[in-house]
Tab-separated table of C-alpha atoms in Angstrom:
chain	number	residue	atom	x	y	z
A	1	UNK	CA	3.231	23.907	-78.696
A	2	UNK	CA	6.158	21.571	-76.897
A	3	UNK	CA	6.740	23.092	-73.401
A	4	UNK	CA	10.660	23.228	-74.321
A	5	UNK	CA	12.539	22.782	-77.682
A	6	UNK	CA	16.199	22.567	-77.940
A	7	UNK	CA	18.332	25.978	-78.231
A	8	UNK	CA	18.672	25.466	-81.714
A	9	UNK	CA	15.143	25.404	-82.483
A	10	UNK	CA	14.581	27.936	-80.249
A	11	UNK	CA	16.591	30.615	-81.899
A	12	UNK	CA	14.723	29.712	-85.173
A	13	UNK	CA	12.108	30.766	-84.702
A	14	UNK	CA	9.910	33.653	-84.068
A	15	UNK	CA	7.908	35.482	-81.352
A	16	UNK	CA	8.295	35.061	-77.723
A	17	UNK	CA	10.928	32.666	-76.260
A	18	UNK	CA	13.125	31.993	-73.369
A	19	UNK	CA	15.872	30.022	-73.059
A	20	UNK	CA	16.082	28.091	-69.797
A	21	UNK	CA	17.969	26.018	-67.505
A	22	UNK	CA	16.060	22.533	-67.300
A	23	UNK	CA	15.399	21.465	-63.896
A	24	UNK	CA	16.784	23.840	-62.030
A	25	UNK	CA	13.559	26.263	-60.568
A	26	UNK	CA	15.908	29.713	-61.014
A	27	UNK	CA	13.671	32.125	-59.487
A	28	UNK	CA	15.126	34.575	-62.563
A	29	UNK	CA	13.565	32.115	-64.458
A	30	UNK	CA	10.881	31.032	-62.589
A	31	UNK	CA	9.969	34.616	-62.388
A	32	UNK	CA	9.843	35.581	-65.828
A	33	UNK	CA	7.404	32.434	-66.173
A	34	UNK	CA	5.288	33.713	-63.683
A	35	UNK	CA	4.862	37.082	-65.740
A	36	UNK	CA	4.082	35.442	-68.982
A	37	UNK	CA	1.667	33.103	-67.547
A	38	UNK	CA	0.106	35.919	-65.433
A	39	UNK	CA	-0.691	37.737	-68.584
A	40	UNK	CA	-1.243	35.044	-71.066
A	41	UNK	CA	1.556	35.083	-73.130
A	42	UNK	CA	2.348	31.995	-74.986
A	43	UNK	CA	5.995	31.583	-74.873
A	44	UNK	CA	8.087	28.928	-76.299
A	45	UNK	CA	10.765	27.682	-73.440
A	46	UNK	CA	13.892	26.000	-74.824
A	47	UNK	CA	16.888	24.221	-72.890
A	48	UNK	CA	19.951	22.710	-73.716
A	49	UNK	CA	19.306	18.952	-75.713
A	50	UNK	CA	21.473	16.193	-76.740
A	51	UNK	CA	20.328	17.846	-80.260
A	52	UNK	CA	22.845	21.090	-79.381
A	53	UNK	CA	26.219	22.475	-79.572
A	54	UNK	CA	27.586	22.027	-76.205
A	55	UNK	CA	27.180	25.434	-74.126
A	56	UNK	CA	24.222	26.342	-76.486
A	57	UNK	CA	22.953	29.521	-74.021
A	58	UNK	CA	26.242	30.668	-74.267
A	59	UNK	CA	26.308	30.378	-78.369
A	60	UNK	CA	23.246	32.328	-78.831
A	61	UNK	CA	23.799	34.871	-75.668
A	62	UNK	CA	27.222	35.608	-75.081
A	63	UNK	CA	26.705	34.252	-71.597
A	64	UNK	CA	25.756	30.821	-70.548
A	65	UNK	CA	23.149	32.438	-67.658
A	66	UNK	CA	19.596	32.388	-67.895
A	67	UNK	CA	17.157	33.395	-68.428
A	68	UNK	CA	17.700	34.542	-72.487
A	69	UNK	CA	14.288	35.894	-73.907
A	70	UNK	CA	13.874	36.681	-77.274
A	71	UNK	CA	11.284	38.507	-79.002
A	72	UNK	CA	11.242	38.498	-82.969
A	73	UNK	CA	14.726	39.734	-84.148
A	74	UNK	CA	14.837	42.251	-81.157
A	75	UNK	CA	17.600	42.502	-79.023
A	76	UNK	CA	17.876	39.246	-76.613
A	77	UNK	CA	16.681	40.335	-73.097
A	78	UNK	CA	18.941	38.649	-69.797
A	79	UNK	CA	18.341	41.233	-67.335
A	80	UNK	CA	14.973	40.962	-65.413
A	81	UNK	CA	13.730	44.323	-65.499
A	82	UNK	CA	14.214	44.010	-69.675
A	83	UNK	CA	12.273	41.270	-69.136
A	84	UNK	CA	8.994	42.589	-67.420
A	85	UNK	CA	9.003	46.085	-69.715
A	86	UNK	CA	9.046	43.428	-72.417
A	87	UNK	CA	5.821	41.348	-70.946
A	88	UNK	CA	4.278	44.532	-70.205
A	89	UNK	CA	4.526	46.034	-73.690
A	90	UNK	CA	3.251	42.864	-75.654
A	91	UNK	CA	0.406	42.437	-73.150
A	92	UNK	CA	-0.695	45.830	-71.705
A	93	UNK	CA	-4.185	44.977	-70.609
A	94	UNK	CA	-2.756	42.705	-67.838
A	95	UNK	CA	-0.870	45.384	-66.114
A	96	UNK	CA	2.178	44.410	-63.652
A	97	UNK	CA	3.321	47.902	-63.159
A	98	UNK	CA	0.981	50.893	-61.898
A	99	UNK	CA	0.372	53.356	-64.534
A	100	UNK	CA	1.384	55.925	-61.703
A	101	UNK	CA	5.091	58.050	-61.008
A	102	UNK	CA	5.207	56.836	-57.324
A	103	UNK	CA	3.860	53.479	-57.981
A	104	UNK	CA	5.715	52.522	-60.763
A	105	UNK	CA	8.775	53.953	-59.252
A	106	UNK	CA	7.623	51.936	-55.789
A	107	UNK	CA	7.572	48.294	-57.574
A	108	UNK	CA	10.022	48.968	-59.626
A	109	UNK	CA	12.477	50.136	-56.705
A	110	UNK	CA	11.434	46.576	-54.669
A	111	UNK	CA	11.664	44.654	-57.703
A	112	UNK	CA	15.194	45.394	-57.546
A	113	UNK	CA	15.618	44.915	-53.674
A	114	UNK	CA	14.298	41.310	-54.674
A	115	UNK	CA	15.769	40.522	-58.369
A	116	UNK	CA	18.767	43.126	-58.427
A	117	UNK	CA	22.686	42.780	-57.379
A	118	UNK	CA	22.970	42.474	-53.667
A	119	UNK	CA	18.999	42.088	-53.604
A	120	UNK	CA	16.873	38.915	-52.103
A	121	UNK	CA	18.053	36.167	-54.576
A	122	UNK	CA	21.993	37.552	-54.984
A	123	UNK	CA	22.432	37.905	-51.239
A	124	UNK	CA	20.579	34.415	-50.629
A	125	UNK	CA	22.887	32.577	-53.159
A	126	UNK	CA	26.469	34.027	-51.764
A	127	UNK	CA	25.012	33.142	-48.443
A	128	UNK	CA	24.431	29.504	-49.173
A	129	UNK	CA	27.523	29.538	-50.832
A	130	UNK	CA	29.519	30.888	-47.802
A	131	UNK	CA	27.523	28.313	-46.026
A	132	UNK	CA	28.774	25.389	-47.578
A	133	UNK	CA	32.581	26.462	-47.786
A	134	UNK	CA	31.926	27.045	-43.817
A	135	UNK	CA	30.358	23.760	-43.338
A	136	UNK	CA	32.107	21.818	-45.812
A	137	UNK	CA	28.505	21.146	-47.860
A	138	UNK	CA	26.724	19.972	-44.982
A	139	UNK	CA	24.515	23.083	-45.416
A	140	UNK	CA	24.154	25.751	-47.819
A	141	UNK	CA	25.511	23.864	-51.213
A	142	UNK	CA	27.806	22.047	-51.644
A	143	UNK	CA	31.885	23.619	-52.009
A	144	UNK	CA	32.101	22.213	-55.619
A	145	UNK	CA	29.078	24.032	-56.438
A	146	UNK	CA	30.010	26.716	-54.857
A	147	UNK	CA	33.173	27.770	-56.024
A	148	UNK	CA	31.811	27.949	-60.005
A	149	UNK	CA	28.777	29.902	-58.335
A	150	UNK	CA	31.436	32.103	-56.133
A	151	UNK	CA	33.886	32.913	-58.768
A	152	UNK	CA	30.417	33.863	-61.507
A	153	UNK	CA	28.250	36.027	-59.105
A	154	UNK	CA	31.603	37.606	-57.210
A	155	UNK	CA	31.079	36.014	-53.926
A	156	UNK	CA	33.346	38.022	-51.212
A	157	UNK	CA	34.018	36.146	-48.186
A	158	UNK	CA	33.676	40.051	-46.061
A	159	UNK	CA	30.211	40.528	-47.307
A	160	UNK	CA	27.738	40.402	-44.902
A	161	UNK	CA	24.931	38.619	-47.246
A	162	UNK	CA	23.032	37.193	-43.811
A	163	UNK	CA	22.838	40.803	-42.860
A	164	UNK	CA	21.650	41.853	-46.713
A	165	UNK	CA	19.145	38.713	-46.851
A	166	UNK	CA	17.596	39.655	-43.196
A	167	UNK	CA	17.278	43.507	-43.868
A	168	UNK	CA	15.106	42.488	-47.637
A	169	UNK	CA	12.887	40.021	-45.457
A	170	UNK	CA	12.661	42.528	-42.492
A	171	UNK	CA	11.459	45.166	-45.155
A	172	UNK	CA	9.444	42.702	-46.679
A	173	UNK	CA	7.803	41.587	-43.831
A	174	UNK	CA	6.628	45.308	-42.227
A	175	UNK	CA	5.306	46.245	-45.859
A	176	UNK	CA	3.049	43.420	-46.442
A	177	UNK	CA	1.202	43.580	-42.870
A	178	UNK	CA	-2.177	44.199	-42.882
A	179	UNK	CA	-2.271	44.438	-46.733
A	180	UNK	CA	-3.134	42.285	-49.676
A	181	UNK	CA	-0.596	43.012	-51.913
A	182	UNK	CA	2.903	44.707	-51.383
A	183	UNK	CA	2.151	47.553	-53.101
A	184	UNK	CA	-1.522	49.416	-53.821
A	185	UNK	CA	-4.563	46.916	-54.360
A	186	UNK	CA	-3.735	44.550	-57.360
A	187	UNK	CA	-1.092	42.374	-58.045
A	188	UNK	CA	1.799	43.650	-59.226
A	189	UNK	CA	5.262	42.547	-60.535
A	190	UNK	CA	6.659	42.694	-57.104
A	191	UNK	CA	4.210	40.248	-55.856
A	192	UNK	CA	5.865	37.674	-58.341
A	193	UNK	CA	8.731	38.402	-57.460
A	194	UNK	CA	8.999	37.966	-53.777
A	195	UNK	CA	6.753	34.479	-54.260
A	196	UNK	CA	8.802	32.971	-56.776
A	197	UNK	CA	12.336	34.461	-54.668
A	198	UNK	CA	11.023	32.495	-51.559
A	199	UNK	CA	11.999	29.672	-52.489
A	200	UNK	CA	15.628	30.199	-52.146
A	201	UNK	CA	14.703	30.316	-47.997
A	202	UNK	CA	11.981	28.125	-47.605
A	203	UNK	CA	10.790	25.947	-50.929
A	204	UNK	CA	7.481	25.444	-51.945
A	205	UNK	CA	6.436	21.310	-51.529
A	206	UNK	CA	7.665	18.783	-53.957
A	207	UNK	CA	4.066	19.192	-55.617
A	208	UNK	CA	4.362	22.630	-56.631
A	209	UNK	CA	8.003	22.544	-57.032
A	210	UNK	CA	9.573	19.724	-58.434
A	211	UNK	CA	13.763	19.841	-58.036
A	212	UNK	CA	16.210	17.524	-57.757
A	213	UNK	CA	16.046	16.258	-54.214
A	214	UNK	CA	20.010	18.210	-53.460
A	215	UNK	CA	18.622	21.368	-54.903
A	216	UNK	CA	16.019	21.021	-52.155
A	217	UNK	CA	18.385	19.781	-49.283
A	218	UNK	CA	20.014	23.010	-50.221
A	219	UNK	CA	17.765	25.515	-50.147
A	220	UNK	CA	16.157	24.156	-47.193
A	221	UNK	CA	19.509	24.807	-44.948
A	222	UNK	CA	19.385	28.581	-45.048
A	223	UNK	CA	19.865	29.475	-41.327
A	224	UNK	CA	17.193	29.313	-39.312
A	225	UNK	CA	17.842	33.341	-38.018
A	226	UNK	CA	16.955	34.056	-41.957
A	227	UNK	CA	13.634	31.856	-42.006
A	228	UNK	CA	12.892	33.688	-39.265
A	229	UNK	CA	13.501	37.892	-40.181
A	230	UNK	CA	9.963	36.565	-42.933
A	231	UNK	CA	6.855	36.994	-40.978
A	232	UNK	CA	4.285	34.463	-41.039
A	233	UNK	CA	2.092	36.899	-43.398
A	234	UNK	CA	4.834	37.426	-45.395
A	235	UNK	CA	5.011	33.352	-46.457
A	236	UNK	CA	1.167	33.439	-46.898
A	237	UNK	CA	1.490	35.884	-49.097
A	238	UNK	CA	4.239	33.826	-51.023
A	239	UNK	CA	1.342	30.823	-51.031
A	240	UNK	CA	-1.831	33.193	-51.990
A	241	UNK	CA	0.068	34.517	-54.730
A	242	UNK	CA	0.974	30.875	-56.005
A	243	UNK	CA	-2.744	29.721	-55.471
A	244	UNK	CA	-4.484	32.286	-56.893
A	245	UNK	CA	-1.707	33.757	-59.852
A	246	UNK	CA	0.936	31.053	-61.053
A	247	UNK	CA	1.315	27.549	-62.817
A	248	UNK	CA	1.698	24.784	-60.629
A	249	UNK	CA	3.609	22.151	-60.553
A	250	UNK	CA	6.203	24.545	-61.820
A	251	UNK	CA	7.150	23.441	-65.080
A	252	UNK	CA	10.998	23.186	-65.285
């Protein structure tokens, strides 16, 4: 199986599939790649080729955003907690959630502090934005990026997202000390999660995570009083889980 197919293709065919954005590492994406490769699911990526309409994401989703998974003819899946009840359904004896009230309730509930609106990667991106209208792109990305990015994810120039960003890492940070995993003793989705949303702060190298070398300049300018509300734990965790759970190089 080709690692990505156009759009087109993709929506032809059956069983698991996600459309992606090529070489951008999307943590929303980069997430959901995680899961499937964590529990073994083959799924077909697809991205926009010279072979499709123009705005082919859009075509098949409503939406041009990714990532798009489709299963079958189910309904498409954009959101990622559709996502992970979707993984964890087709492959149930690789477990990402606990099969516990408070657990499930517990990863869940992070999981959204991480993935969700105003969690770790929404609060990151309006901050990077907001710092490259402040700096005029020499930080943070650049202004032309930023205003499509500020005008789809309803940047607001009031919002504290520095705060936001610091308070997830803080949290972060006190949970994992002294513990393997951030929540009970086995990897959960969570644990994905906060690897694969790390990057936005502090990037993996260019051997585990290939990106255009702005993408990186970008992501590597997130002030240095954010870097510093992750402990040191808390970014070894990010590289045990990579080591010992996910794909690298990242495909993308």
């Amino acid at each position: 199986m080709s690692r990505f197919v156009s759009i087109t293709e993709a929506r032809a065919m059956s069983g698991l599939r996600m459309a992606c954005l090529r070489a951008v590492p999307s943590p929303w994406t980069e997430a959901a790649k995680g899961i499937f490769h964590v529990k073994g699911l083959d799924c077909q990526y697809a991205g926009q080729s010279e072979d499709d309409p123009e705005n082919a994401i859009a075509q098949w989703a409503g939406d041009s955003s990714a990532p798009v998974v489709a299963y079958d003819d189910e309904p498409l899946r954009t959101g990622w907690a559709g996502i992970l009840l979707l993984a964890e359904r087709l492959a149930p004896d690789t477990p990402l959630l606990p099969a516990d009230f408070e657990g499930r309730a517990v990863v869940m509930g992070l999981a959204h502090e991480i993935c969700g609106e105003m969690g770790l990667g929404w609060a990151a991106r309006n901050l990077l934005v907001g710092e490259g209208f402040a700096s005029e792109g020499a930080s943070g990305f650049h202004p032309k990026v930023g205003k499509f990015l500020a005008g789809k994810y309803g940047y607001r120039e009031e919002e504290d997202y520095r705060g936001r960003v610091i308070q997830i890492l803080e949290g972060l940070s006190a949970r994992i000390a002294g513990r393997r995993f951030l929540v009970g003793d086995s990897l959960t989705a969570v644990d994905i999660y906060w690897a694969v949303f790390s990057n936005l702060l502090a990037p993996l190298p260019e051997e585990k995570l290939p990106m255009h070398p702005r993408f990186r300049q970008m992501w590597e300018t997130a002030p240095a009083e954010v870097k510093a509300a992750a402990s040191g734990e808390l970014m070894a965790h990010r590289d045990r889980i990579y080591d010992e759970y996910l794909e690298t190089p990242a495909v993308l």
